[in-house]
Structure formats: structure tokens, C-alpha cells
GROMACS .gro file of C-alpha atoms in nm:
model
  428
    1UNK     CA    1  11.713  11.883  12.132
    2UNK     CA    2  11.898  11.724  11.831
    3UNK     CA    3  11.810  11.910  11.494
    4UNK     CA    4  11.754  11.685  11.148
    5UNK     CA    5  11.867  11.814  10.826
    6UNK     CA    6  11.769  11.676  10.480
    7UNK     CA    7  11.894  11.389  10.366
    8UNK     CA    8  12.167  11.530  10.121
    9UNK     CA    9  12.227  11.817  10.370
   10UNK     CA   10  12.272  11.563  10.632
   11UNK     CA   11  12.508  11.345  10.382
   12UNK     CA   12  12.724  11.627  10.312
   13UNK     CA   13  12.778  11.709  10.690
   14UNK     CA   14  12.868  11.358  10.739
   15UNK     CA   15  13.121  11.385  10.456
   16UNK     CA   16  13.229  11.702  10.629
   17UNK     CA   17  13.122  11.905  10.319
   18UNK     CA   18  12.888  12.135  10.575
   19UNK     CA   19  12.954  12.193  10.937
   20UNK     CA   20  12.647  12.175  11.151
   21UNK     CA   21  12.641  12.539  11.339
   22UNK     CA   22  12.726  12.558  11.726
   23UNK     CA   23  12.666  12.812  11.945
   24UNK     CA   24  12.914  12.796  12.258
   25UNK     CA   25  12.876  12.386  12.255
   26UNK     CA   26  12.502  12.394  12.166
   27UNK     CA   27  12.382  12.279  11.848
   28UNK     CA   28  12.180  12.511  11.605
   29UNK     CA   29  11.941  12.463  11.299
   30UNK     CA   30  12.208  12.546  11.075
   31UNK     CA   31  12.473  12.410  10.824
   32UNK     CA   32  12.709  12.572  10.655
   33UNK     CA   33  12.984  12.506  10.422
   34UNK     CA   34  13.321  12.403  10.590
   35UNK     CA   35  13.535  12.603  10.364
   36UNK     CA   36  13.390  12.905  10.218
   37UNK     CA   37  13.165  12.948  10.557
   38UNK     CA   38  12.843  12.999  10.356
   39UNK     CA   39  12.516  12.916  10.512
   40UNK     CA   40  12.359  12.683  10.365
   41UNK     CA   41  12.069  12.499  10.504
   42UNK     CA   42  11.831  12.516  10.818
   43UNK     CA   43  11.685  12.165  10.988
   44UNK     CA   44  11.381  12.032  10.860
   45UNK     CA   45  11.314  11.894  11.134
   46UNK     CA   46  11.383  11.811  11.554
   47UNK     CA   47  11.403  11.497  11.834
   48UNK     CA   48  11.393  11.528  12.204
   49UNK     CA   49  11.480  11.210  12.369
   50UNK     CA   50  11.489  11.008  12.036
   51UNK     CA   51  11.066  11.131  12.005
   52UNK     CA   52  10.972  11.429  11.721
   53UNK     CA   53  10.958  11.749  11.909
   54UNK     CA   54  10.590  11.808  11.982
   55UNK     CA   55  10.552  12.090  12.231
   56UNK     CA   56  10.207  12.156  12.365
   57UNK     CA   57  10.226  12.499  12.345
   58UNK     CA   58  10.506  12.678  12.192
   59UNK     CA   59  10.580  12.734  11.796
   60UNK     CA   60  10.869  12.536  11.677
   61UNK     CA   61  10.909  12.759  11.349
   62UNK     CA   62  11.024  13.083  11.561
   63UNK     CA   63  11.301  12.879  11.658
   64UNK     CA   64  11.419  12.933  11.287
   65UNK     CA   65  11.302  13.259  11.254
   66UNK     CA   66  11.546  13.399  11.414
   67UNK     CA   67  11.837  13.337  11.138
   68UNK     CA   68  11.577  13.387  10.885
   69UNK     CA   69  11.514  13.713  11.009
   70UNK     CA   70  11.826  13.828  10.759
   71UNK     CA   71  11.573  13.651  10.492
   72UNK     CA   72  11.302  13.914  10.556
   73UNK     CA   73  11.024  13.725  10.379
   74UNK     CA   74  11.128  13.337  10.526
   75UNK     CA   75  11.192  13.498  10.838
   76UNK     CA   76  10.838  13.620  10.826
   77UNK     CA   77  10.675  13.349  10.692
   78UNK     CA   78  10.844  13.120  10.983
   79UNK     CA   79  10.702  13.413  11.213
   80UNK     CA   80  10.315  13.390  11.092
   81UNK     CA   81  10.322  13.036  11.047
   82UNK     CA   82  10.417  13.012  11.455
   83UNK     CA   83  10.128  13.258  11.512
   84UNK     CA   84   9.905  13.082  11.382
   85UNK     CA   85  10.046  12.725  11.595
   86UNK     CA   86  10.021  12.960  11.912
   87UNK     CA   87   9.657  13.061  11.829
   88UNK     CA   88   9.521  12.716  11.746
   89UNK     CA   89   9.673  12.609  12.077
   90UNK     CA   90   9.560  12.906  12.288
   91UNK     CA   91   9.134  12.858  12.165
   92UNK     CA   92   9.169  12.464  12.291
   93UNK     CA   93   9.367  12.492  12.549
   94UNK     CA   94   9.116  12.773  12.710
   95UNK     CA   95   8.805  12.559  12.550
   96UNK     CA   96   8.940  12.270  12.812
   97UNK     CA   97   8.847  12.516  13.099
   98UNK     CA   98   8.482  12.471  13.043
   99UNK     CA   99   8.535  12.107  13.161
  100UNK     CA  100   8.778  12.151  13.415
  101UNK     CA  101   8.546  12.507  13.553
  102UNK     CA  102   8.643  12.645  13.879
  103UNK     CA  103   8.613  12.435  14.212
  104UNK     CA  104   8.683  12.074  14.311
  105UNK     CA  105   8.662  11.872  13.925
  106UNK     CA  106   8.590  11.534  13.882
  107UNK     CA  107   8.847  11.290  13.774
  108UNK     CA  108   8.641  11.199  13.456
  109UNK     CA  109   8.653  11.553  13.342
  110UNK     CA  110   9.005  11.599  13.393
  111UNK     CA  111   9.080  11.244  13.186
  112UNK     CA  112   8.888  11.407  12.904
  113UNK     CA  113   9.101  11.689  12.854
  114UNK     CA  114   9.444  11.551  12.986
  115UNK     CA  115   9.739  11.567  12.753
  116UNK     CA  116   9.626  11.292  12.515
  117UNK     CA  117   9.322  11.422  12.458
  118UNK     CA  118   9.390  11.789  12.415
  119UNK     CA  119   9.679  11.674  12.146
  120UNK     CA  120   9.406  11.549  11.952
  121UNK     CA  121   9.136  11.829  12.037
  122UNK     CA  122   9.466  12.048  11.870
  123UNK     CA  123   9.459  11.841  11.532
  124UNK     CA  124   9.045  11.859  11.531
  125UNK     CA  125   9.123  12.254  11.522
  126UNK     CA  126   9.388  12.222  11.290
  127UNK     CA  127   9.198  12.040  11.016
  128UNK     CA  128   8.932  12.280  11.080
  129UNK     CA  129   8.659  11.972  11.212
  130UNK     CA  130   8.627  12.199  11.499
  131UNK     CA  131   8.577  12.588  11.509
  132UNK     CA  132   8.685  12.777  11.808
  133UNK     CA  133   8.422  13.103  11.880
  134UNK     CA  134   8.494  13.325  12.140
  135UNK     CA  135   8.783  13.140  12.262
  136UNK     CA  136   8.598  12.836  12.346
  137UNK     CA  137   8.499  12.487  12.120
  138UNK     CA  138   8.149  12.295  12.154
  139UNK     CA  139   8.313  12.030  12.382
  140UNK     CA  140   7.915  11.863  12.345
  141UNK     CA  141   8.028  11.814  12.001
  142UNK     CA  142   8.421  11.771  12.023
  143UNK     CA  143   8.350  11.501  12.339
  144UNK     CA  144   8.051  11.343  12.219
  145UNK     CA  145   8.164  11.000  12.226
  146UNK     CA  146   8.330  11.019  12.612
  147UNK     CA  147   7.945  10.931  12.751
  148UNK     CA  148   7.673  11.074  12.918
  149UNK     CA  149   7.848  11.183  13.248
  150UNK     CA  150   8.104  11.415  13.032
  151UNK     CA  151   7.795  11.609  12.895
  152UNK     CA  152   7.637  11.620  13.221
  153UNK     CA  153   7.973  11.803  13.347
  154UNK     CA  154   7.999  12.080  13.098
  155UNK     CA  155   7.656  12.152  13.190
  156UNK     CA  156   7.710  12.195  13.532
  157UNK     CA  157   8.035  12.373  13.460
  158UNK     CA  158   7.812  12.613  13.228
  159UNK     CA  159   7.578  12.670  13.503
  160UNK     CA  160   7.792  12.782  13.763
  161UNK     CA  161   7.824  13.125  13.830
  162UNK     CA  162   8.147  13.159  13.957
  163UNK     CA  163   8.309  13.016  13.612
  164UNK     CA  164   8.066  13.210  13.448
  165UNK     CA  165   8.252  13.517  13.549
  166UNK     CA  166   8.588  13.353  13.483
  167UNK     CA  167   8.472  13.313  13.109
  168UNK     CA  168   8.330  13.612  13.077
  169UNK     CA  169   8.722  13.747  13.165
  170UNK     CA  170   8.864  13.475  12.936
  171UNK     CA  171   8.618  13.543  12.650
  172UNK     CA  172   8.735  13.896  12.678
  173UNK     CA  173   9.074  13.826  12.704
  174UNK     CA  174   9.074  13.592  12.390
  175UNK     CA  175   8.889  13.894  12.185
  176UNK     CA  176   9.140  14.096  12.253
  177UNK     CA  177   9.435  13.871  12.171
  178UNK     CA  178   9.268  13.782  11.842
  179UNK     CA  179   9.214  14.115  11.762
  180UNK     CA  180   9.602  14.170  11.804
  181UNK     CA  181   9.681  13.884  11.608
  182UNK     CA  182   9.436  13.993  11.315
  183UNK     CA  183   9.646  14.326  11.352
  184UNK     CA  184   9.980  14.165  11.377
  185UNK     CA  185   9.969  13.980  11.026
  186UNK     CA  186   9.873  14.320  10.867
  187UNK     CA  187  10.134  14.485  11.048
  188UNK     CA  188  10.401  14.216  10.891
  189UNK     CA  189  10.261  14.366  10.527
  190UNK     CA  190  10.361  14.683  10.545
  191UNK     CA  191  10.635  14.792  10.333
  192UNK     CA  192  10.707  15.103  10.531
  193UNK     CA  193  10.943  15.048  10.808
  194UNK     CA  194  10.851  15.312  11.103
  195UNK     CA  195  10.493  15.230  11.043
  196UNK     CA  196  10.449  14.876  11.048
  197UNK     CA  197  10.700  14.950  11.373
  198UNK     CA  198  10.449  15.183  11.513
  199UNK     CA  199  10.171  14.906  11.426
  200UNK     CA  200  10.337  14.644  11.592
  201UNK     CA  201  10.421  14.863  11.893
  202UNK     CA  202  10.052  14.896  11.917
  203UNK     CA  203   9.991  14.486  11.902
  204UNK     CA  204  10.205  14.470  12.176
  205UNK     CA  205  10.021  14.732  12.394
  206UNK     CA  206   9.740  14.493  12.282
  207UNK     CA  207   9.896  14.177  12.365
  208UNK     CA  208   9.969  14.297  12.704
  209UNK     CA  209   9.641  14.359  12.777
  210UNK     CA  210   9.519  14.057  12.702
  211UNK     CA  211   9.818  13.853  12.883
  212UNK     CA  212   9.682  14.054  13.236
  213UNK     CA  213   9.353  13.887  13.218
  214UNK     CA  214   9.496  13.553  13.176
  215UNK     CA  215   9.755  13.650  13.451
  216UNK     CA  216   9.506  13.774  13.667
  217UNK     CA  217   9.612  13.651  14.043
  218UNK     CA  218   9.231  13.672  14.187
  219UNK     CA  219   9.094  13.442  13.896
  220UNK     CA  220   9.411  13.228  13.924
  221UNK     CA  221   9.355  13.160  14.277
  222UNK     CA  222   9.002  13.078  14.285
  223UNK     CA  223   9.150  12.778  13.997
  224UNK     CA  224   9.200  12.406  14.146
  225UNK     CA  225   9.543  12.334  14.008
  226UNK     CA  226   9.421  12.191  13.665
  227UNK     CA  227   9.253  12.464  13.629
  228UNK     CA  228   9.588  12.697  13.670
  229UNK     CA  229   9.781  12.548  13.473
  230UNK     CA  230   9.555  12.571  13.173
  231UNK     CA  231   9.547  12.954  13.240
  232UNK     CA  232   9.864  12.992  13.309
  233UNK     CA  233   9.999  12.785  12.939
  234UNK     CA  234   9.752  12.991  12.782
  235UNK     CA  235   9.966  13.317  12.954
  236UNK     CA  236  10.299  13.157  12.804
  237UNK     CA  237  10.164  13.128  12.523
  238UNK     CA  238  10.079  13.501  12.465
  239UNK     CA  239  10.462  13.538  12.600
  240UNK     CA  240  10.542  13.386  12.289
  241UNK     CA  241  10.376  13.610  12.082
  242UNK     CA  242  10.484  13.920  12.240
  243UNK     CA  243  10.839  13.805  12.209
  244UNK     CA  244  10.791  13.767  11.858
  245UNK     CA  245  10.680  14.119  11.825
  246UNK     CA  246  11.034  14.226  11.930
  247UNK     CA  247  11.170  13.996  11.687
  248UNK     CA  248  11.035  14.102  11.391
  249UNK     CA  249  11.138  14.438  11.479
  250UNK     CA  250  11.487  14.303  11.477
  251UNK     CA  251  11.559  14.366  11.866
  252UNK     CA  252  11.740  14.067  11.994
  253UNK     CA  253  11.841  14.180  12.317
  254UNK     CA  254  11.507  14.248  12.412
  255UNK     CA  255  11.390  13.907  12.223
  256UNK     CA  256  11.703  13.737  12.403
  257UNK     CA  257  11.590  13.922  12.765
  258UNK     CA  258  11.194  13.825  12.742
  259UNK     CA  259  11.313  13.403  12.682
  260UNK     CA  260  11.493  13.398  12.963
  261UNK     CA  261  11.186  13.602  13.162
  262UNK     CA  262  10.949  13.303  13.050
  263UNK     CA  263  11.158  13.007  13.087
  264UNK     CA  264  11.205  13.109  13.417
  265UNK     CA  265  10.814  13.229  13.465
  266UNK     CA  266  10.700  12.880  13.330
  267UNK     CA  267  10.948  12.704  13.570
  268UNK     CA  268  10.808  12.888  13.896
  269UNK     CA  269  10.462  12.893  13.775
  270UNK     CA  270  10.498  12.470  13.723
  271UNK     CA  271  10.604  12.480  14.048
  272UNK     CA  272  10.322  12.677  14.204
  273UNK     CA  273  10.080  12.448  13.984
  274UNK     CA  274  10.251  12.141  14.125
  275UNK     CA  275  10.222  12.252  14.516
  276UNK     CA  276   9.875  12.327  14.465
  277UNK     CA  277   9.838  11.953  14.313
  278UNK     CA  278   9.605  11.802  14.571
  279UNK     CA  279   9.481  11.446  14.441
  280UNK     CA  280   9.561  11.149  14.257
  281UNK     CA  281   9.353  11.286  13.975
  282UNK     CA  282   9.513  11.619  13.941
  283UNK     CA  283   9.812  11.420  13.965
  284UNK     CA  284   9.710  11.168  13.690
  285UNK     CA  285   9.656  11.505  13.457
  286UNK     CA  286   9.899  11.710  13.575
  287UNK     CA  287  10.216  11.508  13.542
  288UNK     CA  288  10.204  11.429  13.191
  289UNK     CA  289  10.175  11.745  13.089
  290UNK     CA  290  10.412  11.903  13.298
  291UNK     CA  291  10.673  11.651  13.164
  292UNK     CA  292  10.590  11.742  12.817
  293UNK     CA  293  10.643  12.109  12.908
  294UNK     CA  294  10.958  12.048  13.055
  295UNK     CA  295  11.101  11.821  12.796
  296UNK     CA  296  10.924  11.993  12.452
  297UNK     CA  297  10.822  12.370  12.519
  298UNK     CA  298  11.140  12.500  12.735
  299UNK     CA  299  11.348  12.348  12.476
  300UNK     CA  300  11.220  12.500  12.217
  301UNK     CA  301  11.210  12.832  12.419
  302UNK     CA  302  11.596  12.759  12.494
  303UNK     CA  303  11.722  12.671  12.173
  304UNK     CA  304  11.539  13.000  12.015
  305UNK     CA  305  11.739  13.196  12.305
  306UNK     CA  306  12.048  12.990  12.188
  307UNK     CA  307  11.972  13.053  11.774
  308UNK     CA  308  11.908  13.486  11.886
  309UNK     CA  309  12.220  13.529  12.123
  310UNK     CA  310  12.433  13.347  11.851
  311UNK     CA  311  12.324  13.617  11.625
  312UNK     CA  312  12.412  13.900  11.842
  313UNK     CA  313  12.785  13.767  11.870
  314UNK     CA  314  12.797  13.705  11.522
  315UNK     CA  315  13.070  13.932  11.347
  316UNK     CA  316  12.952  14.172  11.058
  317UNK     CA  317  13.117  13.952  10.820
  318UNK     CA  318  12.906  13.654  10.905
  319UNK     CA  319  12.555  13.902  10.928
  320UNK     CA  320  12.642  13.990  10.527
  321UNK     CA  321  12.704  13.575  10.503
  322UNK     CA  322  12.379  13.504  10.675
  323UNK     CA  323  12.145  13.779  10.481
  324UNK     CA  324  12.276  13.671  10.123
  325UNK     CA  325  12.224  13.279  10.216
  326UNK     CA  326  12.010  13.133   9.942
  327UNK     CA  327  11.826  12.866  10.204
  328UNK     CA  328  11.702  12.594   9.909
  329UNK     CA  329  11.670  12.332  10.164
  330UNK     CA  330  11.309  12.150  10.157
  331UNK     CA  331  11.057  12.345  10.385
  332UNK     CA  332  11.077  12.293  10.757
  333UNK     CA  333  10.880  12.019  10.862
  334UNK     CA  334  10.782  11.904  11.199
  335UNK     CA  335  10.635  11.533  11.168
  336UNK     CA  336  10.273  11.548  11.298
  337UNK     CA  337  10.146  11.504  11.635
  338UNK     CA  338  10.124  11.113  11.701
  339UNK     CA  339   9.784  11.070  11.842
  340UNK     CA  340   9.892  10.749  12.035
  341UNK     CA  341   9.902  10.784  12.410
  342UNK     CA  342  10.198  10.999  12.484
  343UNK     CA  343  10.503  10.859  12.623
  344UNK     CA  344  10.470  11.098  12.859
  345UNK     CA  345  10.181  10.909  13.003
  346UNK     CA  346  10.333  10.551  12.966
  347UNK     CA  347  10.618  10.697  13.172
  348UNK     CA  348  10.387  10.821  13.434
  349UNK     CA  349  10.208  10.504  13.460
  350UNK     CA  350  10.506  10.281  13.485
  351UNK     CA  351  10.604  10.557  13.772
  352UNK     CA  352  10.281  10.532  13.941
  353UNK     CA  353  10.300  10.125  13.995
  354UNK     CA  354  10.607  10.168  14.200
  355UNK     CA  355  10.574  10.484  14.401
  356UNK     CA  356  10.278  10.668  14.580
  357UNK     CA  357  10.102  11.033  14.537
  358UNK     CA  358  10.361  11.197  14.795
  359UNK     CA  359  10.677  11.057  14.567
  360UNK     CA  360  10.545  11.134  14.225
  361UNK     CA  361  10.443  11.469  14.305
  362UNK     CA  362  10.807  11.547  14.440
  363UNK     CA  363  10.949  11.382  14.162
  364UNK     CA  364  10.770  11.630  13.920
  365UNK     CA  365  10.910  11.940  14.163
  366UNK     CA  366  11.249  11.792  14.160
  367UNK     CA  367  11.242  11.894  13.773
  368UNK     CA  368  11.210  12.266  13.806
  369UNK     CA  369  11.347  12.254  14.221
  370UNK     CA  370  11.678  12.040  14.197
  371UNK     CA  371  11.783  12.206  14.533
  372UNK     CA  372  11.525  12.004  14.702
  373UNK     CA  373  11.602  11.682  14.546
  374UNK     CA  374  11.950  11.755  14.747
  375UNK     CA  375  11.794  11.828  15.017
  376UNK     CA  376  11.619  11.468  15.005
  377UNK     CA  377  11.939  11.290  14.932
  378UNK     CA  378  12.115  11.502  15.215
  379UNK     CA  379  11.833  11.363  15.469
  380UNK     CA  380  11.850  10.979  15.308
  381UNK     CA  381  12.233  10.975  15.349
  382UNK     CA  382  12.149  11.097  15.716
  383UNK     CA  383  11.847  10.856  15.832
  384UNK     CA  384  12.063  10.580  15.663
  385UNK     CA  385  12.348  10.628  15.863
  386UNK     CA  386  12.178  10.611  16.181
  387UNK     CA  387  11.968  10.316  16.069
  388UNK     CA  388  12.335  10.116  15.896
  389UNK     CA  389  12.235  10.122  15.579
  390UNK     CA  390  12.607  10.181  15.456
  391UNK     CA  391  12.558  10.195  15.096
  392UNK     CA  392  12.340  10.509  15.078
  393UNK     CA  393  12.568  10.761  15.064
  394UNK     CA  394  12.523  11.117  14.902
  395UNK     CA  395  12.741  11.003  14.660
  396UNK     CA  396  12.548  10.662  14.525
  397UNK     CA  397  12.197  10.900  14.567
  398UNK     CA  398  12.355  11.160  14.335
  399UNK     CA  399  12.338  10.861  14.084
  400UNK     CA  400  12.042  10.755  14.150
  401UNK     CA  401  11.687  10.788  13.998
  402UNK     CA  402  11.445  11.087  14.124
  403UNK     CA  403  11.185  10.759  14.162
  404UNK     CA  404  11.440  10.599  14.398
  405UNK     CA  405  11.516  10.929  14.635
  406UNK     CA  406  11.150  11.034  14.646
  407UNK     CA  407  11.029  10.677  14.758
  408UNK     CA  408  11.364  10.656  15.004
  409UNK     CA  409  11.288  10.967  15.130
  410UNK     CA  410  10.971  10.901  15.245
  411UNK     CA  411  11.028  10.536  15.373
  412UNK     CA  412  11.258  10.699  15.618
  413UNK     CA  413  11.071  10.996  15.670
  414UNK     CA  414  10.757  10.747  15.811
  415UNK     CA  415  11.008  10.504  15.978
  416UNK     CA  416  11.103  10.856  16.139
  417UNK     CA  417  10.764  10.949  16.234
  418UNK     CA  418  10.682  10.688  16.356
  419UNK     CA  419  10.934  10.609  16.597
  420UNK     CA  420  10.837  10.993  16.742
  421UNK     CA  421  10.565  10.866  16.767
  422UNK     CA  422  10.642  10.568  16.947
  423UNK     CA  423  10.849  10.782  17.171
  424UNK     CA  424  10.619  11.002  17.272
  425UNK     CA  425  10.374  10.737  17.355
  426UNK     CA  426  10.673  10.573  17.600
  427UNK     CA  427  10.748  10.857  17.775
  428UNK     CA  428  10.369  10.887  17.875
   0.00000   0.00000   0.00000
């Protein structure tokens, strides 16, 4: 993730006026002057892979926080201004679920809430032309110009009894998260400092209660794998929220502790989602939006872990530097969410013309499993030398694409097969 500054912040680091700040190698949202050491600026702004950082469902503004936390009233501002990101994206991102219900879901549904479509359900919410009650939108409404079969889904999905008692959990589950959040922002008012601790202590207890329901193992189970992972980012995203409870509390180890927790939750959990991954059509929904997790939401997960453990090695002198910075840089600003197709989904459908269901799923679990992916180029190298094809050495696979081992490994892995196959049918 590369950070942008404002134009005459940027000129002056350029000019080698300011120094942007690293953290062991890693760049920070930070600039500071070269020679007295002042802070002076935070990032307005933040690319991944030369695109605006858009994640789907974590808050870019408590990557900033963090510093600002030595700012008490930007650091909070940057704190309720992620809440309320993380809250907008929780209510659609469970509203979805009424389309995608329980069981087996058709590919139509799942093409009306993939990634594309739930980016702009976000920005309906946003701008306040949708309302979200009880955790859920009127996807009648929202989706009324996706046909008559789309409606005819979220009926059936509203008649069945089995996701009836799934959003009976999730309706609960939301009511109690908003109630925390309600509480949370009140909490932040409070001038005195062991109460609005004790309140906040007590969102937590709240949070957590809420996070169990959308964690629940039975409910997850009975999910198809759309269905889980919709759960499931609605689970990180109450991660998120608890974390910043610690953080406005000022405990970084436990802040520092929890992002590494959820990174590596929402890497196993993609993994369990992705295994589960059944069909082309979960596929077509799935992979998108597991790319865009991967690429957007960890980094911003990692580069908050990056901007908090660079505060805990800071020396005292630079702690009394950081709390009397006078931040007059223009207000942090991430460009809005492009509601063109995702390139997330152009990738994917360039993938999908040149490799098969088997492939592009074990391309997607060679982003959170790269153990496997040498255990593909390990068998490649292998088959290949048996069958003279010189050239594909572990070394040459190491450089290659994931798209070129996951198709190679299951050419040979058929051409394997199938001479068993042959074989056995011989040797009767």
C-alpha cells in the first residue's frame, strides 16, 4: 500500500524538506521534517496496485488513528468516522444474505449481490437512498431493476424456514451491535477518564456478544459458501470495532495483539470459504471478492498493525514530538468507490478464459496457502521429468504465474490418472 500526501506535502518530501515515516522498511502515513524531526503531515490519501484503496469491509481512517491518538480529538474523530464505514458496511453486507438464504442459491442471486453490486448497494446506504432496519435493506426496492426472477428469489428466501431462523439470530445480533455502537460514540464524549473506560469496557462485553452470533459454527455450517463468507466479513468486521475499543483506550499491545488475531482469522476463514466453494457460480462470486479482501482489507489491517507497533518503539522524545504535532494537512480523503466493474472482476474473467473451475479455485487458495502452491510446483517439476519436459524445473515454476502452475498441475495430474487408469485396465 503506497500512501499519498498533499500536493505541497508531497513537494516538500521530494525536495527532501519532509521525510516520509518508515517503520522497519514499511512505509507509514506520516511526514515529518528532515531536520528538526517534527511531524508534520498524515496522507490524504492511499493506492494498492496503482488502484485507490477501496476495502470492502474495513475502515481506512483507523489506519490514521493510531498516530492521532496523541491528538485526542483527530484521533477520535478518525475513530468515529471508521465506525460509522464499519456499520454502513456491516447492515448491507448482512442485507445480501436475504438473497443468498441458506441452501443451494441460484447463480442469478449470487450475480446480484457479488462484489460489484454490493459496492454500489454500500454508496445507496451511504447517501442515505437506502435505510437499513433491523440489519437488513428492502432488496425489492434496492434490486428492483435486476427483473422479475430476483424478486421471485427473495421471496422464496423469505419463506423458508430454515433462514428464517438464521435472521432471526442475525437480526438479533445486529441489535445488539448497534446498540454498542450507539453506546460507543457516547462513551468517546466523556470527559472523565475511568468512566468513559468503564463505558467502553462495557461496549466491548457488548461487542462480543454480538460477534458470537455471527461466529456461530452451527449457523455457519448450515451456509453454502456464499453464504459464509458474508457472515463471516460481517464477523471481521465487528473485529474491527472491538479492536478499536482497545485503541481508544490507548492499549497498543492489546490493539497490536488482536490485528494480528484477525489477519490471521480472515486468512483461515478465506480458506475454509474457498474449500467449501462448490460451483462455477460460487466461484464467479466468490473470487472477486476474496481478491479484494486480500489485496484492500488485510492491507489496511497490516499497515494499522505497522502505524501501532511503530508507536510502541517510539522513544519518549518522539511521543512529546508526536502529541504537540499541529497536523494542518487537508482532511484525509479516500477517493470514492468507482462504481465501474471492479478490476477485480476483469481479472477474474480474463483468468477464467484460460483455466477451468479446479485451477481458479486453487489459484485463489494459493493466496492465503503458499505451501501448497509448492507443493504443486514440487509435483510439476516431478511429472515433467518423467514425461522430458526439461524446462520445468522448480526453479522456472518458482517464477512462474499461479495461472500457469494450477493449469500445469492439473494437465499432469489427468495425464497421470489416466494412464492408472489405462494400467489398470491392461493388467485385466
Amino acid at each position: 500500500m503506497l500512501f499519498q500526501f498533499a500536493p505541497a506535502i508531497q513537494a516538500a518530501i521530494d525536495a527532501g524538506k519532509y521525510l516520509q515515516v518508515f517503520s522497519d522498511g514499511v512505509p507509514l502515513s506520516m511526514a515529518r521534517d528532515a531536520v528538526s524531526g517534527q511531524f508534520i503531515a498524515h496522507a490524504i490519501g492511499a493506492t494498492v496496485n496503482n488502484s485507490p484503496l477501496s476495502p470492502l469491509i474495513a475502515a481506512s481512517n483507523l489506519v490514521m488513528s493510531g498516530a492521532q491518538m496523541y491528538q485526542t480529538q483527530q484521533g477520535f474523530t478518525s475513530v468515529l468516522n471508521g465506525l460509522q464505514t464499519i456499520q454502513t458496511s456491516l447492515g448491507v453486507l448482512q442485507a445480501t444474505t436475504a438473497l443468498i438464504g441458506v441452501g443451494t442459491v441460484a447463480a442469478v442471486a449470487l450475480t446480484a449481490v457479488n462484489l460489484h453490486q454490493t459496492l454500489k448497494l454500500r454508496k445507496e446506504v451511504e447517501q442515505m437512498r437506502l435505510e437499513v432496519k433491523n440489519g437488513f435493506i428492502d432488496l425489492k426496492q434496492a434490486l428492483k431493476d435486476q427483473g422479475v426472477e430476483i424478486r421471485q428469489i427473495i421471496e422464496q428466501v423469505a419463506q423458508d424456514i430454515k433462514f428464517e431462523q438464521h435472521r432471526i439470530a442475525l437480526v438479533r445480533a445486529y441489535g445488539v451491535f448497534i446498540q454498542a455502537m450507539n453506546r460507543f460514540r457516547s462513551a468517546m464524549q466523556l470527559q472523565d477518564f475511568s468512566r468513559r473506560n468503564a463505558e467502553i469496557d462495557g461496549v466491548r462485553g457488548m461487542l462480543f456478544t454480538a460477534l458470537a452470533d455471527y461466529s456461530n459454527p452451527h449457523l455457519l455450517e448450515e451456509t453454502c459458501a456464499a453464504g459464509q463468507l458474508r457472515r463471516l466479513e460481517c464477523a471481521w468486521a465487528i473485529e474491527q470495532v472491538i479492536v478499536a475499543t482497545y485503541q481508544v483506550q490507548n492499549e497498543v499491545s492489546a490493539v497490536s495483539d488482536r490485528l494480528i488475531l484477525l489477519q490471521d482469522k480472515i486468512c483461515k476463514d478465506a480458506l475454509t470459504v474457498i474449500n467449501r466453494c462448490e460451483s462455477h457460480d460460487e466461484l464467479d462470486f466468490l473470487f472477486p471478492e476474496i481478491i479484494r479482501i486480500k489485496n484492500h482489507d488485510l492491507a489496511v489491517l497490516d499497515s494499522w498493525q505497522n502505524h501501532v507497533d511503530w508507536m510502541r518503539s517510539l522513544p519518549s522524545s518522539d511521543l512529546k514530538l508526536l502529541s504537540s504535532a499541529d497536523f494542518n494537512s487537508p482532511e484525509t480523503h479516500y477517493p470514492p468507490i468507482n462504481l465501474a466493474e471492479p478490476p477485480e472482476q476483469l481479472v477474474y474473467e480474463s483468468l477464467a478464459e484460460k483455466s477451468h473451475f479446479y485451477s481458479l479455485r486453487d489459484q485463489l487458495l494459493f493466496l492465503f496457502e503458499p505451501e501448497l502452491r509448492r507443493e504443486y510446483e514440487f509435483y510439476i517439476s516431478e511429472q515433467a521429468g518423467i514425461t522430458g519436459y526439461k524446462t520445468l524445473v522448480t526453479s522456472n515454476l518458482q517464477q512462474a504465474s499461479d495461472l500457469t502452475v494450477g493449469n500445469l498441475y492439473y494437465y499432469f495430474k489427468i495425464r497421470d490418472e489416466s494412464k492408472d487408469e489405462t494400467e489398470v485396465v491392461l493388467a485385466n
